[in-house]
Tab-separated table of C-alpha atoms and ligand atoms in Angstrom:
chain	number	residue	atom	x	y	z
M	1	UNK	CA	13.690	52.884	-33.551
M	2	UNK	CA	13.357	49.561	-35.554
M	3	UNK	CA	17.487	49.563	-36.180
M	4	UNK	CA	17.416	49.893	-32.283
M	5	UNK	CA	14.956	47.101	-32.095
M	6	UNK	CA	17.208	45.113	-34.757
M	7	UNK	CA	20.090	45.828	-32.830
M	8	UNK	CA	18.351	44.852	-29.994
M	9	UNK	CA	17.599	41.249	-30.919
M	10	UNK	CA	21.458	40.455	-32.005
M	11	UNK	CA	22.399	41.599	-28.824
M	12	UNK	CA	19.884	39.205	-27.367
M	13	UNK	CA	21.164	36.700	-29.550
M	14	UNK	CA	24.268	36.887	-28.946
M	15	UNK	CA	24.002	37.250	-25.132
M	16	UNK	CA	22.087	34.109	-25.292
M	17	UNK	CA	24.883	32.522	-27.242
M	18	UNK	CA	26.993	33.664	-24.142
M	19	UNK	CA	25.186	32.420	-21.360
M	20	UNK	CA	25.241	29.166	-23.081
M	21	UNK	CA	29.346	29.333	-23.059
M	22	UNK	CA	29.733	30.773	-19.691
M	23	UNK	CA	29.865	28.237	-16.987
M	24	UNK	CA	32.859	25.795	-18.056
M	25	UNK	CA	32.667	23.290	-15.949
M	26	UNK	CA	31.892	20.036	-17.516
M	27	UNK	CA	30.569	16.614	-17.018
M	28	UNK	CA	34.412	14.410	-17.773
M	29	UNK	CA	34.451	11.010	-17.661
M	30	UNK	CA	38.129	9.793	-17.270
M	31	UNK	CA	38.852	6.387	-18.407
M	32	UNK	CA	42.245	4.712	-17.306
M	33	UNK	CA	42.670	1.364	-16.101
M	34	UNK	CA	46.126	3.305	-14.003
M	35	UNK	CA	43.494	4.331	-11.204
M	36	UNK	CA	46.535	6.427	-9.569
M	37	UNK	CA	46.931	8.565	-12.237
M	38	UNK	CA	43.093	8.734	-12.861
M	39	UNK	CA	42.396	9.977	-9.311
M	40	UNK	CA	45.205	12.282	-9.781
M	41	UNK	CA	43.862	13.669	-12.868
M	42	UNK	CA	40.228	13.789	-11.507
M	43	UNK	CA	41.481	15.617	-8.723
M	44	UNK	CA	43.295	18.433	-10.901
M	45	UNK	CA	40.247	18.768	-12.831
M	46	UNK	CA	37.598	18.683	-9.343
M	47	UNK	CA	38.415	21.927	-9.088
M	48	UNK	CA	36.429	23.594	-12.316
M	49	UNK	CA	34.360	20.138	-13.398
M	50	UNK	CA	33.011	17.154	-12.715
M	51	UNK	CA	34.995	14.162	-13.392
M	52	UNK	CA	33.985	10.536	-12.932
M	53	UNK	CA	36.940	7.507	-13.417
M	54	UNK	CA	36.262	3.900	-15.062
M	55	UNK	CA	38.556	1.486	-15.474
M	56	UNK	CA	36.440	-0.800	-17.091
M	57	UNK	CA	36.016	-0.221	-20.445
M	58	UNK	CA	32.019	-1.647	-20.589
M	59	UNK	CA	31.065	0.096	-17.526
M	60	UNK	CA	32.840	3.406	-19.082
M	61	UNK	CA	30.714	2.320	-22.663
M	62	UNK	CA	27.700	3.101	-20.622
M	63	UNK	CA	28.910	6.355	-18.539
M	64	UNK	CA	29.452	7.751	-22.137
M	65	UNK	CA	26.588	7.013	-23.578
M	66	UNK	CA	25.156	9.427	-20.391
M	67	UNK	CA	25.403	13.169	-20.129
M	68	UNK	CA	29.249	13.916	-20.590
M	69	UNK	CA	31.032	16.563	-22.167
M	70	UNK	CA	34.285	15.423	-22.838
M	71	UNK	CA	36.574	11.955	-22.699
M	72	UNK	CA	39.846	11.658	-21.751
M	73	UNK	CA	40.884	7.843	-22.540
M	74	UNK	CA	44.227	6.685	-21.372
M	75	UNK	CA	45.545	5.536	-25.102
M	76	UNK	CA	48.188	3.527	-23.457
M	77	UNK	CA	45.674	1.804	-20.610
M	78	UNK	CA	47.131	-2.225	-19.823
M	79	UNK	CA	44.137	-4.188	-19.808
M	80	UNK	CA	41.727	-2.197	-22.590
M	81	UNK	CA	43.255	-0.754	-26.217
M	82	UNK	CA	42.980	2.642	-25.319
M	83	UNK	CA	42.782	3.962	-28.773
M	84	UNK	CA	40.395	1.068	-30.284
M	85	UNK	CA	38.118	2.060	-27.502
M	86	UNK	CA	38.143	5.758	-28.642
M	87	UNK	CA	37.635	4.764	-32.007
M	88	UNK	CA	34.727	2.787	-31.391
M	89	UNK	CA	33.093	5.966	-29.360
M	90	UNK	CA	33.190	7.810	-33.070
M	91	UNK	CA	31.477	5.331	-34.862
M	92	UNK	CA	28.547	5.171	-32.371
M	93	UNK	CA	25.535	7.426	-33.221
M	94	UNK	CA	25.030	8.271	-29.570
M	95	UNK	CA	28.889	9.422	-28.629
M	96	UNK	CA	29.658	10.415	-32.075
M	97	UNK	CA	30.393	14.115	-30.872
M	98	UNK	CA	31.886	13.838	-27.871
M	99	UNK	CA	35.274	15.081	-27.666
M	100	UNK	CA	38.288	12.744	-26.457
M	101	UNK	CA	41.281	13.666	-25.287
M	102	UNK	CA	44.214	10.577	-25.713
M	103	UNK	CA	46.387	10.569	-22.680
M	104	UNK	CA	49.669	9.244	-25.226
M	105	UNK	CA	53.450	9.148	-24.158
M	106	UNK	CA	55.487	11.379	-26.939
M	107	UNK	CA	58.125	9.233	-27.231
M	108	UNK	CA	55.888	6.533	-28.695
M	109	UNK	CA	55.405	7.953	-31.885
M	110	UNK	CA	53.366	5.283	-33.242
M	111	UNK	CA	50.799	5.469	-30.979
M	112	UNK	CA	50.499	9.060	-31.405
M	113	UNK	CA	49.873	8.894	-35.273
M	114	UNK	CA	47.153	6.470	-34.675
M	115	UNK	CA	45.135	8.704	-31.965
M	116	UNK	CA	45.390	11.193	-34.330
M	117	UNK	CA	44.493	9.116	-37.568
M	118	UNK	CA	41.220	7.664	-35.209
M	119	UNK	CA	40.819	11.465	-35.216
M	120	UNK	CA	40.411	12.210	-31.434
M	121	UNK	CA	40.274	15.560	-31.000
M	122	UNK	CA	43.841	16.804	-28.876
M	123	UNK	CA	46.727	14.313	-27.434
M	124	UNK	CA	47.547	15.001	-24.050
M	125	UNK	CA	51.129	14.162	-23.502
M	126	UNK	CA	52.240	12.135	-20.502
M	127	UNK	CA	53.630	13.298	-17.512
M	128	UNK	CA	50.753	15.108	-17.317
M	129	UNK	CA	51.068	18.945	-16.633
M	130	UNK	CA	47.858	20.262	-14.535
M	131	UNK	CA	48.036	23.403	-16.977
M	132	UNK	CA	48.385	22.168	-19.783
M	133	UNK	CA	45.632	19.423	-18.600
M	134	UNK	CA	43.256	22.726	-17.739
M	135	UNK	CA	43.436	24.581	-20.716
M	136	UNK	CA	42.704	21.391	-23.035
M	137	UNK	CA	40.180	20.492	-21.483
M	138	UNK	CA	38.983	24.220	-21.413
M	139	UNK	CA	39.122	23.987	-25.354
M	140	UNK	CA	37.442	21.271	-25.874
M	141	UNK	CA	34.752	21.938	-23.767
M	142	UNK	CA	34.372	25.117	-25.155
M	143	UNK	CA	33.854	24.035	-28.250
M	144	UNK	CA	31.258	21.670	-27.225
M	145	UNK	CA	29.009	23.911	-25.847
M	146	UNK	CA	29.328	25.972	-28.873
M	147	UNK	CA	28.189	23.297	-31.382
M	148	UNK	CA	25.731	21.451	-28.723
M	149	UNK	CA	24.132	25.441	-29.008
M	150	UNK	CA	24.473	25.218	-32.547
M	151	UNK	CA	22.887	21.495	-33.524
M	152	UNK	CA	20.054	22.469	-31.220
M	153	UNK	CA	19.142	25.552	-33.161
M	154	UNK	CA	19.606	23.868	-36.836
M	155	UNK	CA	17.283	20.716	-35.267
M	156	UNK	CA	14.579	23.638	-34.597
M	157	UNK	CA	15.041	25.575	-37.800
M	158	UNK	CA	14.607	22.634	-39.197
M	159	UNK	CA	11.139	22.032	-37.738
M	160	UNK	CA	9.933	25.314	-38.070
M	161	UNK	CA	10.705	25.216	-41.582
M	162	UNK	CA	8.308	21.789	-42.525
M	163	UNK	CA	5.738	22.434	-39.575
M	164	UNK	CA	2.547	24.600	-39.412
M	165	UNK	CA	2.937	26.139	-35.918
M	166	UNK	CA	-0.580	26.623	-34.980
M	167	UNK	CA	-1.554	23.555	-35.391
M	168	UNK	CA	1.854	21.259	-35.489
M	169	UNK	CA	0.917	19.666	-38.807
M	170	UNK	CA	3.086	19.585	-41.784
M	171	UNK	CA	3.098	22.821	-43.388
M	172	UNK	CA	2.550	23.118	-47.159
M	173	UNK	CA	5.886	23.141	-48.142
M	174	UNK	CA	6.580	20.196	-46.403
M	175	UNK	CA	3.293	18.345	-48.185
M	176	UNK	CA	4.357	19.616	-51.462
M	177	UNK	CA	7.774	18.342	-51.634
M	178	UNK	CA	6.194	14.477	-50.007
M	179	UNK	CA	3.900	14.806	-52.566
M	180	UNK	CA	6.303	15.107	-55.272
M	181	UNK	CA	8.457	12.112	-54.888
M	182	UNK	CA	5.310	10.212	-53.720
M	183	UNK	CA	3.330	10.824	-57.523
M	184	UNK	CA	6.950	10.651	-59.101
M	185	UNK	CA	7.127	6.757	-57.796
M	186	UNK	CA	3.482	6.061	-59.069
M	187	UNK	CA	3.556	7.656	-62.016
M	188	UNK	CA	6.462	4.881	-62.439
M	189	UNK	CA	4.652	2.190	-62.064
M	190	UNK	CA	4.270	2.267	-57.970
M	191	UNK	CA	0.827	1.950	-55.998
M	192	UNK	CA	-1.357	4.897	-56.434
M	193	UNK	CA	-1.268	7.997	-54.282
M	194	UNK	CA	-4.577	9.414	-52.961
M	195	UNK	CA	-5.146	13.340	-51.502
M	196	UNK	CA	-8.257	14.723	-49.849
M	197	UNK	CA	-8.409	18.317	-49.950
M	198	UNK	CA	-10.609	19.519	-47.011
M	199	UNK	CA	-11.752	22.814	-46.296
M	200	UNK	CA	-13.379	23.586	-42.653
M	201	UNK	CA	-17.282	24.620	-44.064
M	202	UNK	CA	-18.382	27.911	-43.045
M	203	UNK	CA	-15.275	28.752	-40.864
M	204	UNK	CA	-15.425	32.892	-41.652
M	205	UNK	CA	-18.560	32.747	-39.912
M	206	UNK	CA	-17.320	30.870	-36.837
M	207	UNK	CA	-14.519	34.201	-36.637
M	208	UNK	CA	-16.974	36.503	-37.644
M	209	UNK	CA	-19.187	35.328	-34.267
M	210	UNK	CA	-16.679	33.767	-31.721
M	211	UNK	CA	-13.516	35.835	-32.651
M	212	UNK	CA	-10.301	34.660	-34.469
M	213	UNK	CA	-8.821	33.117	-31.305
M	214	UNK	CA	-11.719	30.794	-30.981
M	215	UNK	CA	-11.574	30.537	-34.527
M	216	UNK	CA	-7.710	29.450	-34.505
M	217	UNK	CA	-8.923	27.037	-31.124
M	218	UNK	CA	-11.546	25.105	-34.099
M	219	UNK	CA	-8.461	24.786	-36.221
M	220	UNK	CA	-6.143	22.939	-33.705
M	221	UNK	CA	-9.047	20.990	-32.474
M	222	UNK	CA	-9.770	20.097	-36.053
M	223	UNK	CA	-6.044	18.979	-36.741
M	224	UNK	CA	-6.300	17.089	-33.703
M	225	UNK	CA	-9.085	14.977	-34.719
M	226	UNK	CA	-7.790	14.674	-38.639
M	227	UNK	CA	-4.394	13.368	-36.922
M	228	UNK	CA	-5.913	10.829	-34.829
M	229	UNK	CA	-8.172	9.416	-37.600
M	230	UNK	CA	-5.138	8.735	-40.446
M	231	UNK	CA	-3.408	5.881	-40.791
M	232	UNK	CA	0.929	5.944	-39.792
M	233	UNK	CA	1.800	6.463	-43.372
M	234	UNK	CA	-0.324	9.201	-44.186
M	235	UNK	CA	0.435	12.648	-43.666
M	236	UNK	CA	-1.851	15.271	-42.127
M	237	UNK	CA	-1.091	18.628	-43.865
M	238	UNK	CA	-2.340	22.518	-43.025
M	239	UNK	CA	-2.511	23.564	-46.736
M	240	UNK	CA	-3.252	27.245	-45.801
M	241	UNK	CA	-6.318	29.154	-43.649
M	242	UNK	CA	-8.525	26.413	-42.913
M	243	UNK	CA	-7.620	23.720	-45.812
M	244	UNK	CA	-6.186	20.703	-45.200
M	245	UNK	CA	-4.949	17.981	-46.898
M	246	UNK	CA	-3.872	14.337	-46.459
M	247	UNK	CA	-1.508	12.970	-48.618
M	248	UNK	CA	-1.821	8.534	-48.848
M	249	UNK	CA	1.131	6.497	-50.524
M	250	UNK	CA	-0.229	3.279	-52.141
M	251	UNK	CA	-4.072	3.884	-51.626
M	252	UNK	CA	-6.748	3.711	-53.804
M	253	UNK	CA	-9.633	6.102	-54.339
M	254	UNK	CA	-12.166	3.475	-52.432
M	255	UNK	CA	-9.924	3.508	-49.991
M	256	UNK	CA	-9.215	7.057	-49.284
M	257	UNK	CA	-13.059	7.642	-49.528
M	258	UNK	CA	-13.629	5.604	-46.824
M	259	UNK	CA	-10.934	7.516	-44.434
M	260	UNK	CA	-12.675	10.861	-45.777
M	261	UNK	CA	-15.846	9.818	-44.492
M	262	UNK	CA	-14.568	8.571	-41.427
M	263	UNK	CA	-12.824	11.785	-41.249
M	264	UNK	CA	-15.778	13.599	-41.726
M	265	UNK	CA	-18.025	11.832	-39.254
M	266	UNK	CA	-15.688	12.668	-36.175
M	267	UNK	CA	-15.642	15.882	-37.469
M	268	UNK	CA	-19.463	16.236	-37.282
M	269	UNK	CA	-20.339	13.705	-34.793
M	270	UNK	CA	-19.138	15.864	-31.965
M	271	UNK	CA	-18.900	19.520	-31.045
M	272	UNK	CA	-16.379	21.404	-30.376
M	273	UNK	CA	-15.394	22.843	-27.133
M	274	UNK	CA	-13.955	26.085	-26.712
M	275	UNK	CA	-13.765	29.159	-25.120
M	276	UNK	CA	-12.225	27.269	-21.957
M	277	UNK	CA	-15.568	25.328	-22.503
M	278	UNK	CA	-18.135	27.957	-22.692
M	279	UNK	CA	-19.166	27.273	-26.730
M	280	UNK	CA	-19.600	24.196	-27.993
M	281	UNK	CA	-19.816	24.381	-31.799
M	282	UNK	CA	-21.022	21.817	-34.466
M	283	UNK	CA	-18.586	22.135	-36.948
M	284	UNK	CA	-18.374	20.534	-40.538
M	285	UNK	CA	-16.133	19.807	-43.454
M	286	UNK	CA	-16.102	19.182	-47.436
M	287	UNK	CA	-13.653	16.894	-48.531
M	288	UNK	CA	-12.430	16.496	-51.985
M	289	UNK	CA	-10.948	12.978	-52.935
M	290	UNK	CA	-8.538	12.075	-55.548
M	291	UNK	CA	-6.186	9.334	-56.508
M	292	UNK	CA	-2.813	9.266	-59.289
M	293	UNK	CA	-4.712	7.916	-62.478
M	294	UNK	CA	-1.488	6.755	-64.096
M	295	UNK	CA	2.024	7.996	-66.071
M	296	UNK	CA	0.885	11.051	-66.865
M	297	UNK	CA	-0.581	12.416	-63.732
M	298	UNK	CA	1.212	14.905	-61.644
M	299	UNK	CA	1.160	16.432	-58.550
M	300	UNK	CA	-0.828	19.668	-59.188
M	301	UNK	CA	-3.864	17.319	-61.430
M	302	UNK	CA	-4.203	15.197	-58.369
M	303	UNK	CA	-4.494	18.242	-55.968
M	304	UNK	CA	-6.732	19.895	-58.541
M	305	UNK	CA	-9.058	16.977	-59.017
M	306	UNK	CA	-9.036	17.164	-55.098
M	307	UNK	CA	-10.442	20.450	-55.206
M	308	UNK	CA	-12.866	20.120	-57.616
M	309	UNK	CA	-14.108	17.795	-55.403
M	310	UNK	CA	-14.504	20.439	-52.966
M	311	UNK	CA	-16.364	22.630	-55.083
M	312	UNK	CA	-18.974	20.006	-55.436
M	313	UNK	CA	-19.216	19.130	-52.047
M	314	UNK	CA	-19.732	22.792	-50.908
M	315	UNK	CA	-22.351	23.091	-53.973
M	316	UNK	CA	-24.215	20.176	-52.949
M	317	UNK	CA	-24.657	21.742	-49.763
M	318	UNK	CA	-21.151	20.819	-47.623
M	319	UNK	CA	-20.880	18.194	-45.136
M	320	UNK	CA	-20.000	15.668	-47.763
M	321	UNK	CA	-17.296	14.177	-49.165
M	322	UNK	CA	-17.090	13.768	-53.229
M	323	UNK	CA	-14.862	12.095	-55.023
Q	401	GH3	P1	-16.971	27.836	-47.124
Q	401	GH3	O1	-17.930	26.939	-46.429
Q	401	GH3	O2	-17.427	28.183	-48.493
Q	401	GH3	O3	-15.594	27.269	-47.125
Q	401	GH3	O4	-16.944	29.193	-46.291
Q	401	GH3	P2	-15.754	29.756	-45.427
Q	401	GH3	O5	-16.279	30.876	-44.596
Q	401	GH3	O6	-15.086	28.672	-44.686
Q	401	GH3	O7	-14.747	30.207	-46.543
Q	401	GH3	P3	-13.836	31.461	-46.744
Q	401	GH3	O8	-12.725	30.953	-47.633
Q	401	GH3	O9	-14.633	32.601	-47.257
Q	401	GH3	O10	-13.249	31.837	-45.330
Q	401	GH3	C1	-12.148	31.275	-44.783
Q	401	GH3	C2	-11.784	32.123	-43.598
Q	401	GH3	O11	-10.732	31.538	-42.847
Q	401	GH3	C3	-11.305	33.495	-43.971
Q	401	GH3	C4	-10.085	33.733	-43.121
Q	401	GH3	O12	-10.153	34.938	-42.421
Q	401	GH3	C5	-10.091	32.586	-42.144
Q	401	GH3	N1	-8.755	32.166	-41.741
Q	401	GH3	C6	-7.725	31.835	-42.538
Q	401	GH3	N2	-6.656	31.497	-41.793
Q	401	GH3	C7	-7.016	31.608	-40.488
Q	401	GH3	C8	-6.343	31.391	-39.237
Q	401	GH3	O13	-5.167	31.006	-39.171
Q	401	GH3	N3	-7.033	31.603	-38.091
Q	401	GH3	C9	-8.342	32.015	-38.131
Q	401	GH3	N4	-8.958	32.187	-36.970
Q	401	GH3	N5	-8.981	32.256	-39.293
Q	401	GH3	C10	-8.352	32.049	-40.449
Q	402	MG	MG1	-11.387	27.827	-47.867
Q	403	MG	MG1	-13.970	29.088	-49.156
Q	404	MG	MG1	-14.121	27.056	-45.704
């Protein structure tokens, strides 16, 4: 059963992966200052996609900065460079992937070798031939959708991999790497780094009488308070369970203190509501505080310190913050 489960999901994958490439049709923006053979191209390609025509080359700057699939530039247009234009589209951030087709006469060999040195991806040789025109664009737009589907999903494994997904935080990993380059600067001679290690005080019992959903409902409450009472350059952190941290380049210990207590104070101040509003819990927090103390400090003595700290704050009976 769980190979037919296995089995199961790359299916799922893969028909996903399909239903991404099926539909061909694609957004084409055709730009030729020779409207009469732009019309006649954008009426071949009517058939299957979507093409739009611009002769000028600033109005067509802005159509392909939109939603478009694929470019087909005119490399010999009269009153734009053709080629410069579709060299300029790679080395903008925003069109940097779209594919361009360069409409080039064969005969003018030089003019071929640059399209291809600018690197755009297929020549289309004038006359035009309406097949040959279909099953270019067909490639390219192909291949589009395939690496469109393929950016997306490295952009979100990407996330998942330095985010805590219950809360949206950054995950320990994340933290621990930051935290490593930040101490590595200070530790040469940079602005201190400070960490408060805070741990969510009695939290087992808030499971143990609400339930672990209400429990995990505290824990995204709490990360959205800690978020909204950081500075920009600090970073929130879900160390694990209900532990936190907050890492802070170039701060001192007084500093950082006085965040933890404000920290602490909006934690307290105000209940929490949950249940879809039916509990409202007082909930509290022990913060440990630490700061680099110099060249020979490292990552794990700073977050050790930090925990101390901890230790003392639940001893001295939690709801505190202790440096
Ligand atoms: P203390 O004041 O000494 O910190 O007491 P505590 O109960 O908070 O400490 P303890 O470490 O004993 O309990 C932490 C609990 O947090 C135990 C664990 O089941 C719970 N926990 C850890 N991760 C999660 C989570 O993602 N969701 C929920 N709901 N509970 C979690
Ligand atoms: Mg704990
Ligand atoms: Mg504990
Ligand atoms: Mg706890």
């Amino acid at each position: 059963l769980r190979q037919r489960e296995a089995s199961g999901r790359r299916m799922g994958v893969i028909a996903g992966a399909a239903s991404r490439l099926d539909g061909l049709g694609g957004r084409i923006l055709i730009i030729d200052d020779n409207e009469r053979q732009a019309q006649r191209i954008a009426a071949e390609l009517s058939i299957e996609h979507r093409p739009v025509v611009e002769s000028d080359p600033d109005k067509a700057r802005i159509s392909a900065g939109g939603p478009v699939d694929l470019v087909i530039i005119n490399g010999a247009a009269k009153r734009f460079d053709g080629l410069r234009f579709a060299a300029s589209l790679r080395s903008t951030e925003r069109t940097r992937h779209l594919p361009v087709l360069a409409m080039v006469d064969p005969d003018d060999r030089q003019r071929m070798v640059k399209a291809l040195e600018i690197g755009v991806n297929d020549i289309l040789p004038r006359p035009i031939d309406p097949q040959e025109l279909a099953a270019r664009v067909k490639t390219q737009i192909q291949r589009k959708r395939y690496t469109d589907y393929l950016r997306n999903n490295l952009d979100h494994s990407l996330e998942l991999a330095v985010t805590d997904q219950l809360t949206g935080l950054h995950n320990r990993r994340y933290m621990t790497g930051q935290l490593d380059s930040l101490v590595q600067r200070s530790t040469l001679g940079g602005d201190p780094v400070a960490a408060l290690l805070i741990d969510i005080d009695h939290f087992k019992k808030i499971n143990d009488t609400f339930g672990h959903d209400v429990g995990d409902e505290v824990l995204r409450e709490f990360a959205l308070r800690l978020a909204s009472n950081v500075r920009a350059i600090d970073l929130p952190c879900r160390y694990g369970g209900e532990e936190f941290t907050v890492i802070m380049p170039d701060t001192q210990l007084e500093d950082a203190m006085r965040i933890a207590e404000r920290i602490r104070m909006h934690v307290a101040g105000s209940p929490f509501r949950v249940a879809q509003g039916r509990e409202l819990l007082t909930v509290t927090i022990s913060i440990g505080v630490s700061a680099t103390l110099g060249e020979h400090d490292s990552p794990e003595a700073l977050l050790k310190r930090a925990d101390e700290g901890v230790y003392e704050a639940k001893a001295s009976g939690r709801n505190a913050v202790v440096a």
